[in-house]
Amino acid sequence: MFNKKHIKIFFVLLILSVTTIILLPLSGLLMQKHNQADIAVVLGSMVHYEGRPSKQLKARLDTAYELYKKNCYKTIIVSGGLDPRGNDEALVMRNYLVKKGIPKQNIIMDNQGNNTRATATNLKNIIQNNKLLNDFKTEKQPSVAIISQFFHLPRTKLTFEQEGFKVNTTAYPKSFFARDLYSIAREGVAYPAYLFKIR
């Protein structure tokens, strides 16, 4: 049987859990950090049927472009998967950045980035296959800039560090979208799953 003490403990734990779920994604608002990095990774998001980036994805790409113009990095990885309609997120992302003036040879596509973990693990192969360590003049993993929505940054930074990368820069668009409310709630659940490598 549960007594009053057990019920009180339950509600305290419940409140702490809910608070953590809310605060973890919001902590990304404190992660705007624009240092130089060897390589940038822009994480994908939804693209429209006709091959245009969604508002959220466009905002990420615009942020990546702004930091590129400030010489924060020279090489950009655009990472995304194939959506149910067959759109290649990475291709859409690369084409958008090329139209903005970034040379195609400075952009590498990762079209197997179906989730945050895949993006981080794929980066190791991309670096090796493209011999990027020679470009960065280092024998270790290069420093990374990650660009995504603010609520996604805590989990993304955690994941890249778990995979052995040094995250020098974290950046997010200053815009906010109604869809972000759902994403914030989801991140509070996803972070522990990534922390304990359930995903």
mmCIF file of C-alpha atoms in Angstrom:
data_model
loop_
_atom_site.group_PDB
_atom_site.id
_atom_site.type_symbol
_atom_site.label_atom_id
_atom_site.label_comp_id
_atom_site.label_asym_id
_atom_site.label_seq_id
_atom_site.Cartn_x
_atom_site.Cartn_y
_atom_site.Cartn_z
ATOM 1 C CA MET A 1 0.000 0.000 0.000
ATOM 2 C CA PHE A 2 1.103 3.528 -0.762
ATOM 3 C CA ASN A 3 1.120 5.954 2.140
ATOM 4 C CA LYS A 4 1.280 9.754 2.024
ATOM 5 C CA LYS A 5 5.074 9.725 2.106
ATOM 6 C CA HIS A 6 5.260 7.517 -0.980
ATOM 7 C CA ILE A 7 2.775 9.708 -2.813
ATOM 8 C CA LYS A 8 4.739 12.833 -1.913
ATOM 9 C CA ILE A 9 7.984 11.279 -3.171
ATOM 10 C CA PHE A 10 6.249 10.243 -6.382
ATOM 11 C CA PHE A 11 5.006 13.765 -7.086
ATOM 12 C CA VAL A 12 8.392 15.306 -6.262
ATOM 13 C CA LEU A 13 10.072 12.941 -8.720
ATOM 14 C CA LEU A 14 7.372 13.645 -11.285
ATOM 15 C CA ILE A 15 7.865 17.407 -10.970
ATOM 16 C CA LEU A 16 11.650 17.027 -11.215
ATOM 17 C CA SER A 17 11.297 14.857 -14.313
ATOM 18 C CA VAL A 18 8.940 17.282 -16.040
ATOM 19 C CA THR A 19 11.179 20.226 -15.132
ATOM 20 C CA THR A 20 14.213 18.436 -16.565
ATOM 21 C CA ILE A 21 12.340 17.574 -19.756
ATOM 22 C CA ILE A 22 11.496 21.258 -20.212
ATOM 23 C CA LEU A 23 14.838 22.765 -19.173
ATOM 24 C CA LEU A 24 17.160 20.476 -21.146
ATOM 25 C CA PRO A 25 16.014 21.683 -24.586
ATOM 26 C CA LEU A 26 15.767 25.296 -23.385
ATOM 27 C CA SER A 27 19.391 25.170 -22.231
ATOM 28 C CA GLY A 28 20.257 25.279 -25.910
ATOM 29 C CA LEU A 29 19.427 28.986 -25.832
ATOM 30 C CA LEU A 30 22.664 29.462 -23.870
ATOM 31 C CA MET A 31 24.752 27.614 -26.446
ATOM 32 C CA GLN A 32 25.250 30.319 -29.082
ATOM 33 C CA LYS A 33 29.043 30.055 -29.381
ATOM 34 C CA HIS A 34 30.822 31.205 -32.540
ATOM 35 C CA ASN A 35 34.440 30.037 -32.479
ATOM 36 C CA GLN A 36 36.540 28.792 -35.365
ATOM 37 C CA ALA A 37 36.244 25.107 -36.199
ATOM 38 C CA ASP A 38 37.785 22.771 -38.753
ATOM 39 C CA ILE A 39 34.463 21.609 -40.089
ATOM 40 C CA ALA A 40 30.782 22.525 -39.804
ATOM 41 C CA VAL A 41 27.874 20.102 -39.690
ATOM 42 C CA VAL A 42 24.388 21.322 -40.547
ATOM 43 C CA LEU A 43 21.760 18.858 -39.393
ATOM 44 C CA GLY A 44 18.851 18.250 -41.713
ATOM 45 C CA SER A 45 15.156 18.868 -41.355
ATOM 46 C CA MET A 46 12.047 18.643 -43.488
ATOM 47 C CA VAL A 47 12.111 19.606 -47.156
ATOM 48 C CA HIS A 48 9.077 20.437 -49.289
ATOM 49 C CA TYR A 49 7.845 18.148 -52.052
ATOM 50 C CA GLU A 50 9.277 20.327 -54.818
ATOM 51 C CA GLY A 51 12.726 20.232 -53.252
ATOM 52 C CA ARG A 52 12.716 23.453 -51.269
ATOM 53 C CA PRO A 53 14.006 23.544 -47.683
ATOM 54 C CA SER A 54 11.387 24.076 -44.988
ATOM 55 C CA LYS A 55 11.486 27.280 -42.958
ATOM 56 C CA GLN A 56 13.346 25.528 -40.153
ATOM 57 C CA LEU A 57 15.930 24.045 -42.503
ATOM 58 C CA LYS A 58 16.353 27.306 -44.414
ATOM 59 C CA ALA A 59 17.026 29.079 -41.105
ATOM 60 C CA ARG A 60 19.737 26.541 -40.231
ATOM 61 C CA LEU A 61 21.356 26.922 -43.642
ATOM 62 C CA ASP A 62 21.270 30.709 -43.448
ATOM 63 C CA THR A 63 22.997 30.512 -40.062
ATOM 64 C CA ALA A 64 25.651 28.192 -41.505
ATOM 65 C CA TYR A 65 26.182 30.608 -44.397
ATOM 66 C CA GLU A 66 26.583 33.600 -42.080
ATOM 67 C CA LEU A 67 29.269 31.838 -40.036
ATOM 68 C CA TYR A 68 30.998 30.651 -43.202
ATOM 69 C CA LYS A 69 31.231 34.257 -44.391
ATOM 70 C CA LYS A 70 32.776 35.144 -41.016
ATOM 71 C CA ASN A 71 35.490 32.519 -41.659
ATOM 72 C CA CYS A 72 34.443 30.317 -38.746
ATOM 73 C CA TYR A 73 35.071 27.284 -41.015
ATOM 74 C CA LYS A 74 35.762 26.413 -44.653
ATOM 75 C CA THR A 75 34.242 22.954 -45.006
ATOM 76 C CA ILE A 76 30.555 22.229 -44.458
ATOM 77 C CA ILE A 77 28.881 18.845 -44.076
ATOM 78 C CA VAL A 78 25.165 18.875 -44.856
ATOM 79 C CA SER A 79 23.541 15.851 -43.256
ATOM 80 C CA GLY A 80 20.080 14.439 -43.822
ATOM 81 C CA GLY A 81 18.239 11.374 -45.026
ATOM 82 C CA LEU A 82 15.708 10.533 -47.692
ATOM 83 C CA ASP A 83 12.207 11.560 -46.690
ATOM 84 C CA PRO A 84 9.146 9.355 -47.421
ATOM 85 C CA ARG A 85 8.611 11.231 -50.709
ATOM 86 C CA GLY A 86 12.124 10.493 -51.903
ATOM 87 C CA ASN A 87 13.573 13.953 -51.342
ATOM 88 C CA ASP A 88 17.299 13.931 -50.575
ATOM 89 C CA GLU A 89 17.654 16.409 -47.704
ATOM 90 C CA ALA A 90 21.426 16.684 -48.077
ATOM 91 C CA LEU A 91 21.158 17.462 -51.795
ATOM 92 C CA VAL A 92 18.546 20.151 -51.156
ATOM 93 C CA MET A 93 20.779 21.640 -48.469
ATOM 94 C CA ARG A 94 23.866 21.664 -50.679
ATOM 95 C CA ASN A 95 22.004 23.230 -53.599
ATOM 96 C CA TYR A 96 20.674 25.981 -51.343
ATOM 97 C CA LEU A 97 24.133 26.854 -50.022
ATOM 98 C CA VAL A 98 25.651 26.779 -53.514
ATOM 99 C CA LYS A 99 23.002 29.244 -54.695
ATOM 100 C CA LYS A 100 23.997 31.518 -51.820
ATOM 101 C CA GLY A 101 27.571 31.506 -53.094
ATOM 102 C CA ILE A 102 29.441 28.782 -51.207
ATOM 103 C CA PRO A 103 31.658 26.782 -53.625
ATOM 104 C CA LYS A 104 30.363 23.265 -54.220
ATOM 105 C CA GLN A 105 33.783 21.794 -53.437
ATOM 106 C CA ASN A 106 33.525 23.199 -49.905
ATOM 107 C CA ILE A 107 30.321 21.254 -49.209
ATOM 108 C CA ILE A 108 30.176 17.509 -48.535
ATOM 109 C CA MET A 109 26.878 15.643 -48.507
ATOM 110 C CA ASP A 110 25.893 13.018 -45.962
ATOM 111 C CA ASN A 111 22.638 11.571 -47.254
ATOM 112 C CA GLN A 112 22.626 8.807 -44.634
ATOM 113 C CA GLY A 113 22.085 11.176 -41.712
ATOM 114 C CA ASN A 114 18.715 9.784 -40.729
ATOM 115 C CA ASN A 115 19.101 10.853 -37.109
ATOM 116 C CA THR A 116 21.534 12.685 -34.853
ATOM 117 C CA ARG A 117 23.497 9.551 -33.932
ATOM 118 C CA ALA A 118 23.890 8.568 -37.584
ATOM 119 C CA THR A 119 25.136 12.051 -38.471
ATOM 120 C CA ALA A 120 27.834 11.902 -35.785
ATOM 121 C CA THR A 121 29.000 8.381 -36.664
ATOM 122 C CA ASN A 122 28.891 9.068 -40.414
ATOM 123 C CA LEU A 123 31.187 12.045 -39.923
ATOM 124 C CA LYS A 124 34.075 9.737 -39.022
ATOM 125 C CA ASN A 125 33.770 7.928 -42.363
ATOM 126 C CA ILE A 126 33.345 11.183 -44.269
ATOM 127 C CA ILE A 127 36.547 12.569 -42.767
ATOM 128 C CA GLN A 128 38.454 9.404 -43.644
ATOM 129 C CA ASN A 129 37.002 8.957 -47.144
ATOM 130 C CA ASN A 130 37.639 12.582 -48.095
ATOM 131 C CA LYS A 131 41.091 12.663 -46.447
ATOM 132 C CA LEU A 132 40.069 15.736 -44.495
ATOM 133 C CA LEU A 133 42.641 15.176 -41.766
ATOM 134 C CA ASN A 134 45.327 16.181 -44.268
ATOM 135 C CA ASP A 135 43.441 19.401 -44.990
ATOM 136 C CA PHE A 136 43.199 20.223 -41.294
ATOM 137 C CA LYS A 137 46.831 19.213 -40.616
ATOM 138 C CA THR A 138 45.864 17.111 -37.622
ATOM 139 C CA GLU A 139 46.036 13.421 -36.729
ATOM 140 C CA LYS A 140 43.141 13.719 -34.304
ATOM 141 C CA GLN A 141 39.467 14.229 -34.988
ATOM 142 C CA PRO A 142 38.915 17.780 -36.289
ATOM 143 C CA SER A 143 37.044 20.355 -34.258
ATOM 144 C CA VAL A 144 33.402 20.671 -35.207
ATOM 145 C CA ALA A 145 30.775 23.376 -35.476
ATOM 146 C CA ILE A 146 27.208 22.119 -35.173
ATOM 147 C CA ILE A 147 24.269 24.084 -36.529
ATOM 148 C CA SER A 148 20.689 23.182 -35.688
ATOM 149 C CA GLN A 149 17.665 24.557 -33.841
ATOM 150 C CA PHE A 150 18.468 25.646 -30.260
ATOM 151 C CA PHE A 151 16.477 22.852 -28.614
ATOM 152 C CA HIS A 152 18.430 20.265 -30.612
ATOM 153 C CA LEU A 153 21.894 21.539 -29.674
ATOM 154 C CA PRO A 154 22.270 19.918 -26.202
ATOM 155 C CA ARG A 155 21.596 16.434 -27.598
ATOM 156 C CA THR A 156 23.653 17.064 -30.733
ATOM 157 C CA LYS A 157 26.670 18.295 -28.775
ATOM 158 C CA LEU A 158 26.380 15.309 -26.418
ATOM 159 C CA THR A 159 26.270 12.890 -29.345
ATOM 160 C CA PHE A 160 29.263 14.347 -31.172
ATOM 161 C CA GLU A 161 31.317 14.348 -27.987
ATOM 162 C CA GLN A 162 30.330 10.724 -27.343
ATOM 163 C CA GLU A 163 31.739 9.940 -30.794
ATOM 164 C CA GLY A 164 35.054 11.614 -29.940
ATOM 165 C CA PHE A 165 34.680 15.037 -31.556
ATOM 166 C CA LYS A 166 35.586 18.368 -30.020
ATOM 167 C CA VAL A 167 32.665 20.754 -30.488
ATOM 168 C CA ASN A 168 34.089 24.268 -30.808
ATOM 169 C CA THR A 169 31.023 26.035 -32.131
ATOM 170 C CA THR A 170 27.310 25.638 -31.503
ATOM 171 C CA ALA A 171 24.927 27.871 -33.415
ATOM 172 C CA TYR A 172 21.200 28.146 -33.957
ATOM 173 C CA PRO A 173 18.843 30.410 -35.918
ATOM 174 C CA LYS A 174 17.239 33.205 -33.951
ATOM 175 C CA SER A 175 13.844 32.479 -35.477
ATOM 176 C CA PHE A 176 11.157 30.436 -33.692
ATOM 177 C CA PHE A 177 8.416 28.361 -35.308
ATOM 178 C CA ALA A 178 5.167 26.896 -33.973
ATOM 179 C CA ARG A 179 6.434 23.391 -34.767
ATOM 180 C CA ASP A 180 9.299 23.977 -32.336
ATOM 181 C CA LEU A 181 6.929 23.533 -29.383
ATOM 182 C CA TYR A 182 6.436 19.880 -30.258
ATOM 183 C CA SER A 183 10.163 19.456 -30.888
ATOM 184 C CA ILE A 184 11.054 20.925 -27.482
ATOM 185 C CA ALA A 185 8.845 18.358 -25.746
ATOM 186 C CA ARG A 186 10.337 15.548 -27.820
ATOM 187 C CA GLU A 187 13.912 16.590 -27.034
ATOM 188 C CA GLY A 188 13.312 16.231 -23.314
ATOM 189 C CA VAL A 189 12.634 12.545 -23.898
ATOM 190 C CA ALA A 190 15.267 12.016 -26.600
ATOM 191 C CA TYR A 191 18.181 13.436 -24.584
ATOM 192 C CA PRO A 192 18.182 10.686 -21.901
ATOM 193 C CA ALA A 193 17.910 8.051 -24.650
ATOM 194 C CA TYR A 194 21.057 9.427 -26.269
ATOM 195 C CA LEU A 195 22.800 9.988 -22.947
ATOM 196 C CA PHE A 196 22.500 6.302 -22.082
ATOM 197 C CA LYS A 197 23.019 5.304 -25.739
ATOM 198 C CA ILE A 198 19.644 3.649 -26.022
ATOM 199 C CA ARG A 199 19.641 5.292 -29.453
#
